[in-house]
Amino acid sequence: MSVLVKGITKAFKPGTNIISDLTGEFRGGEISVLLGPSGCGKTTTLRCIAGLETPTDGEITIDGRVVYSSRQAVSLPPEKRDIGMVFQSYAIWPHMTVHENVMLPLRAHGVPRDRARARVDDTLKLVGLDGLGERNATQLSGGQQQRVAIARCLVHHPKVILLDEPLSNLDASLRISMRGELRDLQRRIDATMIFVTHDQEEAMSIADEIFLFHAGQIEQHDRPQNLYMKPRTRYVAEFLGKANLIPSKIRNQGDAAELVSARTGETIAKGRFDTSNWTADEGIGMVRPEAWRLDAGSSPSLSGRVGTVTFLGDRIELQVETPIGAQRVVVLSPRRIAVGDAVTLSVSAEHVHMIGGT
Amino acid sequence: MDIAATRSTRSTRSADVRHSTLFTFLFAVIIVTVVIPLCFVFFDGLFKIENHRLTVMLQYFEQVMGNRRYWVALTNTAVVALGATVVAVLLGVALAWLLVRTNTPGAALVENLAVIPIFIPPFVGAFAWILLAAPRIGIFNLISRMLGFGEPVDIYTHLGMAFVIGIYLAPYVLMIVASALRSMDPSLEEAGQVSGMSVARTAMTITLPVVAPAIFSSAILTFVITIGLFGTPVLLGWSKQILLITSRIYLEWQDVPPAYGVIAVLSIYLVIFSGAAMLLQHWLLKGRSFVTVTGKGYRPRILQLGNARFLACGAAWTYLTLAVFAPLAVVVAAAMFTYTWSGNFTWANILFLWTSNDVAETLKNSLLITVLAATTTTTFGIFVAWVTCRTTLRGRHLLEFLVLLPASVPGIAFGIGVAFFWLRVPIGIYGTIWIIVLAYLGRYASYAVGTISSSLVQVHPELEESARICGYGWLKTLSQITLPLVRPSIVSSWVLLYSIFITELSMVTILHTTETRTFSILTFNTWYNGRFANVASLSLLQLLLGVAVMFVVRASAKRLGPGE
Ligand SMILES: Nc1ncnc2c1ncn2[C@@H]1O[C@H](COP(=O)(O)OP(=O)(O)OP(=O)(O)O)[C@@H](O)[C@H]1O
Ligand SMILES: [Mg+2]
């Protein structure tokens, strides 16, 4: 039940492509998250899949069925695509009760009334809304409306469920608990979900696979952990989490290779490095803030001085001035560190990830 | 510390005293201009003072109930009002949908032009339609007769009245429904489609029910306005004596001596009619306002019409032609002939506007009354808006309610109440221009209050409070801080009232005397005497005074103020 998007281009005005030549496969039974900064075309992509926008070019396949193809001149309207969608505003129909809201997709698909009624009750139970069926849908709380929207899109067992920032209208704590519920629900019904968000934490916690968008294209897609640990480009490294990006070179080869700063020549780490991302013999060494170690005595190491200290409860964030530039460091252990302290930074070779470019 | 505290309590208290003095004054004004006149309508129809005792008297009700012609008037009113509502709603909803939700070319321009019919005085609109579609003299019929098709249209019928009133009220429906369509979340429809419904089925199951309350309110508004209309029904109904309640009241008022009791009962009919409509609306729409104004601008979903869009465009311009261009053209043309369609060109009717003493005199009256009334009403509106938005005085909601009350009372019935009241109070108000000014103030204060308070609620009270902390008194704060901030709304309130008052006919019909004839009365009497060529030129002047002045002031206000 996967969704295949091939070479999709969309322009609202001729000449300005909002998404251009976008290709990707959103696997069945998984949550695929479309992540990216505001205005990069996530919603547009989702709406193209739903059939609410018509692409200018390309092909979209849902579960093996071509729903849009510019070449074959196919463009199914949304109601023929057998999808469910949760809108950012929930789009709960205000003139209907909860029950009627959830019932409507079944009626639209011609399910007989008594069968439909049972299905609605089951679905409401599934999302934890049993007993609220006769409520007027607009009298519900934000979280409950959210559940109605989800129930409404699950009820006729669509092949694919599309969600456009479904949690962004909820308050912080509800957002986190709904994340878990959504995840559980997806596991239970084994649904294919495509989920849009611009919140990277939300993306990493809910996704099976993240599709990171950049200016209307997919920059990189992978499992969240891989994407975090092994970004292919500087953009990905900087978008997900925090990263120290050090322009570097490799001296020597093999197991005893040395990573040195391209600017000052200081040795940063020693060991085996994977430089397959590098196109030249120079590139960027990425060190996540939590990968730096502060113990003295390891070699090689960088001497530095603590510039700023930010206490964040469970961890401390430091800015350490070193010969190769300021480094962001996170320490978890409760230690006393003050501005101006002299420290040594070291990192093992396996925790340095190599990115092409400068 | 202590001293400061006492001083501040004392000054707060004296502010309270000042507020309640103002409040009492505003209340007194409302009592005199609204409450007592409305009471008098009911009093004269239902009660009598006999030997210093108040007794209920059903004599006039029996008289009205027992007479067939009043039943006919009642039926005519209901038929015409329903018909006009149907015409206005069909036109307004169709136009709103075409202009907001489809790719009809030039939609923005059409929507701007479509407000013009609201500002064409009902009398002028009706007169223009006589010239267009009356038997014998109507252009349509003239042309069709020449072509040998007989006379296909007759505006002097129930249908004709409903049609003319309907096309002039359609813009209200258009505006209300268009704004509902705009503030409707487009994902409501998208969700419908994604759930498996076609575009057409989504429109019927989602869009229509969601905007239904807006359509219904606009229908009620149209209905209530139609019930109270005087100029149009009289002009179009006179020739075949299709008389509505308003026309009946007018006729009875012309009798010497007028049958006050019957008039009062007919006025009560009107009040009950529109009151019932408002109650129906209140009852049916309770808690069913689906389109929440979130202030969030949605990008409406536009339906691509293909070639049908030119048809839609044509339909929209046809409407504008019927409501604006054709009437305007025909009135201009009529003013240029010696008598209707004689074919003899003349400037006489235009010159008549300069040379006639009647014109000069009535114009002077109209302008004087209008400026006085618009200024008084707007000033009153400022204070009422301020009191209801900014103070917590007890009774401010009652004040608001009383101000709003006459808005749904047909003008002619309200005028009857005002006349009855000042007839009994021998202090020389009756028969002067002041009775007209007071009637306008009472009937239309809600327009000023509405316009100004909608802008006042957007001015954060902290802006005033910080001025108070800087040492301004409340009156100085009001004049230096608050009023400048809401100035655009004050200007638009004044202009709106000006445009209503300058051509008002329903109330002055009742309240004028020979000395206080207004320009609209002169026009009406000229029509009554059958001098159509002069009516045409007088109508042109009415349009000029109303519509044109309003557009000029509006345009300059837009340049002056920070917008409405
Ligand atoms: N109907 C439209 N007409 C014209 N431009 C549009 C339309 N819809 C979206 N755009 C533009 O397309 C671009 C991408 O929009 P899109 O909604 O896909 O972004 P997004 O990635 O979902 O961003 P966000 O995180 O802010 O929701 C934006 O610059 C937007 O202004
Ligand atoms: Mg978006």
JSON list of N, CA and C in Angstrom, two decimals, chain B residues 329-376:
[
{"chain": "B", "resi": 329, "resn": "ALA", "atom": "N", "xyz": [-29.84, 55.11, -16.84]},
{"chain": "B", "resi": 329, "resn": "ALA", "atom": "CA", "xyz": [-29.94, 55.61, -18.21]},
{"chain": "B", "resi": 329, "resn": "ALA", "atom": "C", "xyz": [-31.35, 56.09, -18.50]},
{"chain": "B", "resi": 330, "resn": "VAL", "atom": "N", "xyz": [-32.33, 55.34, -18.05]},
{"chain": "B", "resi": 330, "resn": "VAL", "atom": "CA", "xyz": [-33.70, 55.65, -18.40]},
{"chain": "B", "resi": 330, "resn": "VAL", "atom": "C", "xyz": [-34.17, 56.92, -17.67]},
{"chain": "B", "resi": 331, "resn": "VAL", "atom": "N", "xyz": [-33.67, 57.13, -16.45]},
{"chain": "B", "resi": 331, "resn": "VAL", "atom": "CA", "xyz": [-34.03, 58.35, -15.72]},
{"chain": "B", "resi": 331, "resn": "VAL", "atom": "C", "xyz": [-33.40, 59.56, -16.40]},
{"chain": "B", "resi": 332, "resn": "VAL", "atom": "N", "xyz": [-32.13, 59.42, -16.77]},
{"chain": "B", "resi": 332, "resn": "VAL", "atom": "CA", "xyz": [-31.46, 60.53, -17.47]},
{"chain": "B", "resi": 332, "resn": "VAL", "atom": "C", "xyz": [-32.22, 60.85, -18.76]},
{"chain": "B", "resi": 333, "resn": "ALA", "atom": "N", "xyz": [-32.54, 59.80, -19.51]},
{"chain": "B", "resi": 333, "resn": "ALA", "atom": "CA", "xyz": [-33.23, 60.02, -20.77]},
{"chain": "B", "resi": 333, "resn": "ALA", "atom": "C", "xyz": [-34.57, 60.70, -20.55]},
{"chain": "B", "resi": 334, "resn": "ALA", "atom": "N", "xyz": [-35.32, 60.22, -19.55]},
{"chain": "B", "resi": 334, "resn": "ALA", "atom": "CA", "xyz": [-36.65, 60.78, -19.31]},
{"chain": "B", "resi": 334, "resn": "ALA", "atom": "C", "xyz": [-36.57, 62.26, -18.94]},
{"chain": "B", "resi": 335, "resn": "ALA", "atom": "N", "xyz": [-35.48, 62.63, -18.27]},
{"chain": "B", "resi": 335, "resn": "ALA", "atom": "CA", "xyz": [-35.34, 64.04, -17.86]},
{"chain": "B", "resi": 335, "resn": "ALA", "atom": "C", "xyz": [-35.08, 64.94, -19.05]},
{"chain": "B", "resi": 336, "resn": "MET", "atom": "N", "xyz": [-34.75, 64.37, -20.18]},
{"chain": "B", "resi": 336, "resn": "MET", "atom": "CA", "xyz": [-34.36, 65.17, -21.34]},
{"chain": "B", "resi": 336, "resn": "MET", "atom": "C", "xyz": [-35.51, 65.39, -22.32]},
{"chain": "B", "resi": 337, "resn": "PHE", "atom": "N", "xyz": [-36.70, 64.82, -22.03]},
{"chain": "B", "resi": 337, "resn": "PHE", "atom": "CA", "xyz": [-37.82, 64.96, -22.95]},
{"chain": "B", "resi": 337, "resn": "PHE", "atom": "C", "xyz": [-38.90, 65.85, -22.34]},
{"chain": "B", "resi": 338, "resn": "THR", "atom": "N", "xyz": [-39.70, 66.45, -23.20]},
{"chain": "B", "resi": 338, "resn": "THR", "atom": "CA", "xyz": [-40.74, 67.34, -22.71]},
{"chain": "B", "resi": 338, "resn": "THR", "atom": "C", "xyz": [-41.77, 66.58, -21.87]},
{"chain": "B", "resi": 339, "resn": "TYR", "atom": "N", "xyz": [-42.22, 65.42, -22.35]},
{"chain": "B", "resi": 339, "resn": "TYR", "atom": "CA", "xyz": [-42.94, 64.50, -21.48]},
{"chain": "B", "resi": 339, "resn": "TYR", "atom": "C", "xyz": [-42.52, 63.11, -21.88]},
{"chain": "B", "resi": 340, "resn": "THR", "atom": "N", "xyz": [-42.93, 62.12, -21.13]},
{"chain": "B", "resi": 340, "resn": "THR", "atom": "CA", "xyz": [-42.32, 60.81, -21.26]},
{"chain": "B", "resi": 340, "resn": "THR", "atom": "C", "xyz": [-42.25, 60.30, -22.71]},
{"chain": "B", "resi": 341, "resn": "TRP", "atom": "N", "xyz": [-41.02, 60.10, -23.16]},
{"chain": "B", "resi": 341, "resn": "TRP", "atom": "CA", "xyz": [-40.75, 59.53, -24.48]},
{"chain": "B", "resi": 341, "resn": "TRP", "atom": "C", "xyz": [-41.43, 60.31, -25.61]},
{"chain": "B", "resi": 342, "resn": "SER", "atom": "N", "xyz": [-41.59, 61.63, -25.44]},
{"chain": "B", "resi": 342, "resn": "SER", "atom": "CA", "xyz": [-42.21, 62.41, -26.52]},
{"chain": "B", "resi": 342, "resn": "SER", "atom": "C", "xyz": [-41.26, 62.52, -27.70]},
{"chain": "B", "resi": 343, "resn": "GLY", "atom": "N", "xyz": [-39.97, 62.34, -27.44]},
{"chain": "B", "resi": 343, "resn": "GLY", "atom": "CA", "xyz": [-39.02, 62.49, -28.52]},
{"chain": "B", "resi": 343, "resn": "GLY", "atom": "C", "xyz": [-38.56, 63.93, -28.70]},
{"chain": "B", "resi": 344, "resn": "ASN", "atom": "N", "xyz": [-39.18, 64.86, -27.97]},
{"chain": "B", "resi": 344, "resn": "ASN", "atom": "CA", "xyz": [-38.76, 66.26, -28.08]},
{"chain": "B", "resi": 344, "resn": "ASN", "atom": "C", "xyz": [-37.76, 66.58, -26.99]},
{"chain": "B", "resi": 345, "resn": "PHE", "atom": "N", "xyz": [-36.53, 66.82, -27.41]},
{"chain": "B", "resi": 345, "resn": "PHE", "atom": "CA", "xyz": [-35.47, 67.09, -26.46]},
{"chain": "B", "resi": 345, "resn": "PHE", "atom": "C", "xyz": [-35.67, 68.45, -25.79]},
{"chain": "B", "resi": 346, "resn": "THR", "atom": "N", "xyz": [-35.39, 68.49, -24.48]},
{"chain": "B", "resi": 346, "resn": "THR", "atom": "CA", "xyz": [-35.51, 69.78, -23.80]},
{"chain": "B", "resi": 346, "resn": "THR", "atom": "C", "xyz": [-34.58, 69.83, -22.59]},
{"chain": "B", "resi": 347, "resn": "TRP", "atom": "N", "xyz": [-34.12, 71.05, -22.26]},
{"chain": "B", "resi": 347, "resn": "TRP", "atom": "CA", "xyz": [-33.36, 71.26, -21.01]},
{"chain": "B", "resi": 347, "resn": "TRP", "atom": "C", "xyz": [-34.30, 71.69, -19.88]},
{"chain": "B", "resi": 348, "resn": "ALA", "atom": "N", "xyz": [-35.58, 71.84, -20.22]},
{"chain": "B", "resi": 348, "resn": "ALA", "atom": "CA", "xyz": [-36.49, 72.48, -19.27]},
{"chain": "B", "resi": 348, "resn": "ALA", "atom": "C", "xyz": [-36.53, 71.77, -17.92]},
{"chain": "B", "resi": 349, "resn": "ASN", "atom": "N", "xyz": [-36.51, 70.43, -17.96]},
{"chain": "B", "resi": 349, "resn": "ASN", "atom": "CA", "xyz": [-36.63, 69.70, -16.70]},
{"chain": "B", "resi": 349, "resn": "ASN", "atom": "C", "xyz": [-35.40, 69.87, -15.81]},
{"chain": "B", "resi": 350, "resn": "ILE", "atom": "N", "xyz": [-34.25, 70.02, -16.48]},
{"chain": "B", "resi": 350, "resn": "ILE", "atom": "CA", "xyz": [-33.03, 70.25, -15.70]},
{"chain": "B", "resi": 350, "resn": "ILE", "atom": "C", "xyz": [-33.03, 71.68, -15.17]},
{"chain": "B", "resi": 351, "resn": "LEU", "atom": "N", "xyz": [-33.43, 72.61, -16.04]},
{"chain": "B", "resi": 351, "resn": "LEU", "atom": "CA", "xyz": [-33.47, 74.02, -15.62]},
{"chain": "B", "resi": 351, "resn": "LEU", "atom": "C", "xyz": [-34.45, 74.23, -14.48]},
{"chain": "B", "resi": 352, "resn": "PHE", "atom": "N", "xyz": [-35.52, 73.45, -14.52]},
{"chain": "B", "resi": 352, "resn": "PHE", "atom": "CA", "xyz": [-36.55, 73.51, -13.49]},
{"chain": "B", "resi": 352, "resn": "PHE", "atom": "C", "xyz": [-35.94, 73.36, -12.09]},
{"chain": "B", "resi": 353, "resn": "LEU", "atom": "N", "xyz": [-34.88, 72.52, -12.03]},
{"chain": "B", "resi": 353, "resn": "LEU", "atom": "CA", "xyz": [-34.23, 72.32, -10.74]},
{"chain": "B", "resi": 353, "resn": "LEU", "atom": "C", "xyz": [-33.64, 73.63, -10.20]},
{"chain": "B", "resi": 354, "resn": "TRP", "atom": "N", "xyz": [-33.19, 74.49, -11.14]},
{"chain": "B", "resi": 354, "resn": "TRP", "atom": "CA", "xyz": [-32.59, 75.76, -10.72]},
{"chain": "B", "resi": 354, "resn": "TRP", "atom": "C", "xyz": [-33.65, 76.82, -10.42]},
{"chain": "B", "resi": 355, "resn": "THR", "atom": "N", "xyz": [-34.67, 76.81, -11.27]},
{"chain": "B", "resi": 355, "resn": "THR", "atom": "CA", "xyz": [-35.59, 77.95, -11.23]},
{"chain": "B", "resi": 355, "resn": "THR", "atom": "C", "xyz": [-36.71, 77.76, -10.23]},
{"chain": "B", "resi": 356, "resn": "SER", "atom": "N", "xyz": [-37.04, 76.50, -9.93]},
{"chain": "B", "resi": 356, "resn": "SER", "atom": "CA", "xyz": [-38.21, 76.29, -9.09]},
{"chain": "B", "resi": 356, "resn": "SER", "atom": "C", "xyz": [-37.96, 76.71, -7.65]},
{"chain": "B", "resi": 357, "resn": "ASN", "atom": "N", "xyz": [-38.90, 77.47, -7.13]},
{"chain": "B", "resi": 357, "resn": "ASN", "atom": "CA", "xyz": [-38.82, 77.85, -5.72]},
{"chain": "B", "resi": 357, "resn": "ASN", "atom": "C", "xyz": [-38.99, 76.65, -4.82]},
{"chain": "B", "resi": 358, "resn": "ASP", "atom": "N", "xyz": [-39.90, 75.75, -5.25]},
{"chain": "B", "resi": 358, "resn": "ASP", "atom": "CA", "xyz": [-40.15, 74.55, -4.47]},
{"chain": "B", "resi": 358, "resn": "ASP", "atom": "C", "xyz": [-38.88, 73.76, -4.26]},
{"chain": "B", "resi": 359, "resn": "VAL", "atom": "N", "xyz": [-38.13, 73.61, -5.36]},
{"chain": "B", "resi": 359, "resn": "VAL", "atom": "CA", "xyz": [-36.89, 72.83, -5.28]},
{"chain": "B", "resi": 359, "resn": "VAL", "atom": "C", "xyz": [-35.95, 73.49, -4.28]},
{"chain": "B", "resi": 360, "resn": "ALA", "atom": "N", "xyz": [-35.74, 74.78, -4.42]},
{"chain": "B", "resi": 360, "resn": "ALA", "atom": "CA", "xyz": [-34.80, 75.48, -3.56]},
{"chain": "B", "resi": 360, "resn": "ALA", "atom": "C", "xyz": [-35.22, 75.34, -2.09]},
{"chain": "B", "resi": 361, "resn": "GLU", "atom": "N", "xyz": [-36.51, 75.54, -1.86]},
{"chain": "B", "resi": 361, "resn": "GLU", "atom": "CA", "xyz": [-37.00, 75.52, -0.49]},
{"chain": "B", "resi": 361, "resn": "GLU", "atom": "C", "xyz": [-36.88, 74.12, 0.15]},
{"chain": "B", "resi": 362, "resn": "THR", "atom": "N", "xyz": [-37.36, 73.11, -0.60]},
{"chain": "B", "resi": 362, "resn": "THR", "atom": "CA", "xyz": [-37.33, 71.77, -0.03]},
{"chain": "B", "resi": 362, "resn": "THR", "atom": "C", "xyz": [-35.91, 71.25, 0.11]},
{"chain": "B", "resi": 363, "resn": "LEU", "atom": "N", "xyz": [-35.06, 71.67, -0.83]},
{"chain": "B", "resi": 363, "resn": "LEU", "atom": "CA", "xyz": [-33.66, 71.25, -0.76]},
{"chain": "B", "resi": 363, "resn": "LEU", "atom": "C", "xyz": [-33.02, 71.82, 0.49]},
{"chain": "B", "resi": 364, "resn": "LYS", "atom": "N", "xyz": [-33.35, 73.09, 0.77]},
{"chain": "B", "resi": 364, "resn": "LYS", "atom": "CA", "xyz": [-32.81, 73.74, 1.96]},
{"chain": "B", "resi": 364, "resn": "LYS", "atom": "C", "xyz": [-33.26, 72.96, 3.21]},
{"chain": "B", "resi": 365, "resn": "ASN", "atom": "N", "xyz": [-34.55, 72.65, 3.25]},
{"chain": "B", "resi": 365, "resn": "ASN", "atom": "CA", "xyz": [-35.07, 71.86, 4.38]},
{"chain": "B", "resi": 365, "resn": "ASN", "atom": "C", "xyz": [-34.34, 70.53, 4.52]},
{"chain": "B", "resi": 366, "resn": "SER", "atom": "N", "xyz": [-34.24, 69.83, 3.39]},
{"chain": "B", "resi": 366, "resn": "SER", "atom": "CA", "xyz": [-33.63, 68.50, 3.43]},
{"chain": "B", "resi": 366, "resn": "SER", "atom": "C", "xyz": [-32.20, 68.57, 3.95]},
{"chain": "B", "resi": 367, "resn": "LEU", "atom": "N", "xyz": [-31.43, 69.52, 3.41]},
{"chain": "B", "resi": 367, "resn": "LEU", "atom": "CA", "xyz": [-30.04, 69.60, 3.82]},
{"chain": "B", "resi": 367, "resn": "LEU", "atom": "C", "xyz": [-29.93, 69.97, 5.29]},
{"chain": "B", "resi": 368, "resn": "LEU", "atom": "N", "xyz": [-30.76, 70.92, 5.71]},
{"chain": "B", "resi": 368, "resn": "LEU", "atom": "CA", "xyz": [-30.72, 71.35, 7.10]},
{"chain": "B", "resi": 368, "resn": "LEU", "atom": "C", "xyz": [-31.05, 70.17, 8.03]},
{"chain": "B", "resi": 369, "resn": "ILE", "atom": "N", "xyz": [-32.15, 69.50, 7.72]},
{"chain": "B", "resi": 369, "resn": "ILE", "atom": "CA", "xyz": [-32.57, 68.36, 8.55]},
{"chain": "B", "resi": 369, "resn": "ILE", "atom": "C", "xyz": [-31.51, 67.28, 8.54]},
{"chain": "B", "resi": 370, "resn": "THR", "atom": "N", "xyz": [-30.99, 66.97, 7.34]},
{"chain": "B", "resi": 370, "resn": "THR", "atom": "CA", "xyz": [-30.02, 65.89, 7.22]},
{"chain": "B", "resi": 370, "resn": "THR", "atom": "C", "xyz": [-28.76, 66.18, 8.01]},
{"chain": "B", "resi": 371, "resn": "VAL", "atom": "N", "xyz": [-28.22, 67.39, 7.85]},
{"chain": "B", "resi": 371, "resn": "VAL", "atom": "CA", "xyz": [-26.97, 67.71, 8.54]},
{"chain": "B", "resi": 371, "resn": "VAL", "atom": "C", "xyz": [-27.19, 67.71, 10.05]},
{"chain": "B", "resi": 372, "resn": "LEU", "atom": "N", "xyz": [-28.29, 68.33, 10.48]},
{"chain": "B", "resi": 372, "resn": "LEU", "atom": "CA", "xyz": [-28.59, 68.35, 11.91]},
{"chain": "B", "resi": 372, "resn": "LEU", "atom": "C", "xyz": [-28.74, 66.92, 12.45]},
{"chain": "B", "resi": 373, "resn": "ALA", "atom": "N", "xyz": [-29.55, 66.13, 11.75]},
{"chain": "B", "resi": 373, "resn": "ALA", "atom": "CA", "xyz": [-29.85, 64.79, 12.25]},
{"chain": "B", "resi": 373, "resn": "ALA", "atom": "C", "xyz": [-28.63, 63.89, 12.20]},
{"chain": "B", "resi": 374, "resn": "ALA", "atom": "N", "xyz": [-27.87, 63.95, 11.11]},
{"chain": "B", "resi": 374, "resn": "ALA", "atom": "CA", "xyz": [-26.69, 63.08, 10.99]},
{"chain": "B", "resi": 374, "resn": "ALA", "atom": "C", "xyz": [-25.68, 63.44, 12.08]},
{"chain": "B", "resi": 375, "resn": "THR", "atom": "N", "xyz": [-25.51, 64.74, 12.33]},
{"chain": "B", "resi": 375, "resn": "THR", "atom": "CA", "xyz": [-24.55, 65.16, 13.34]},
{"chain": "B", "resi": 375, "resn": "THR", "atom": "C", "xyz": [-25.01, 64.76, 14.75]},
{"chain": "B", "resi": 376, "resn": "THR", "atom": "N", "xyz": [-26.27, 65.05, 15.04]},
{"chain": "B", "resi": 376, "resn": "THR", "atom": "CA", "xyz": [-26.79, 64.68, 16.37]},
{"chain": "B", "resi": 376, "resn": "THR", "atom": "C", "xyz": [-26.72, 63.18, 16.58]}
]
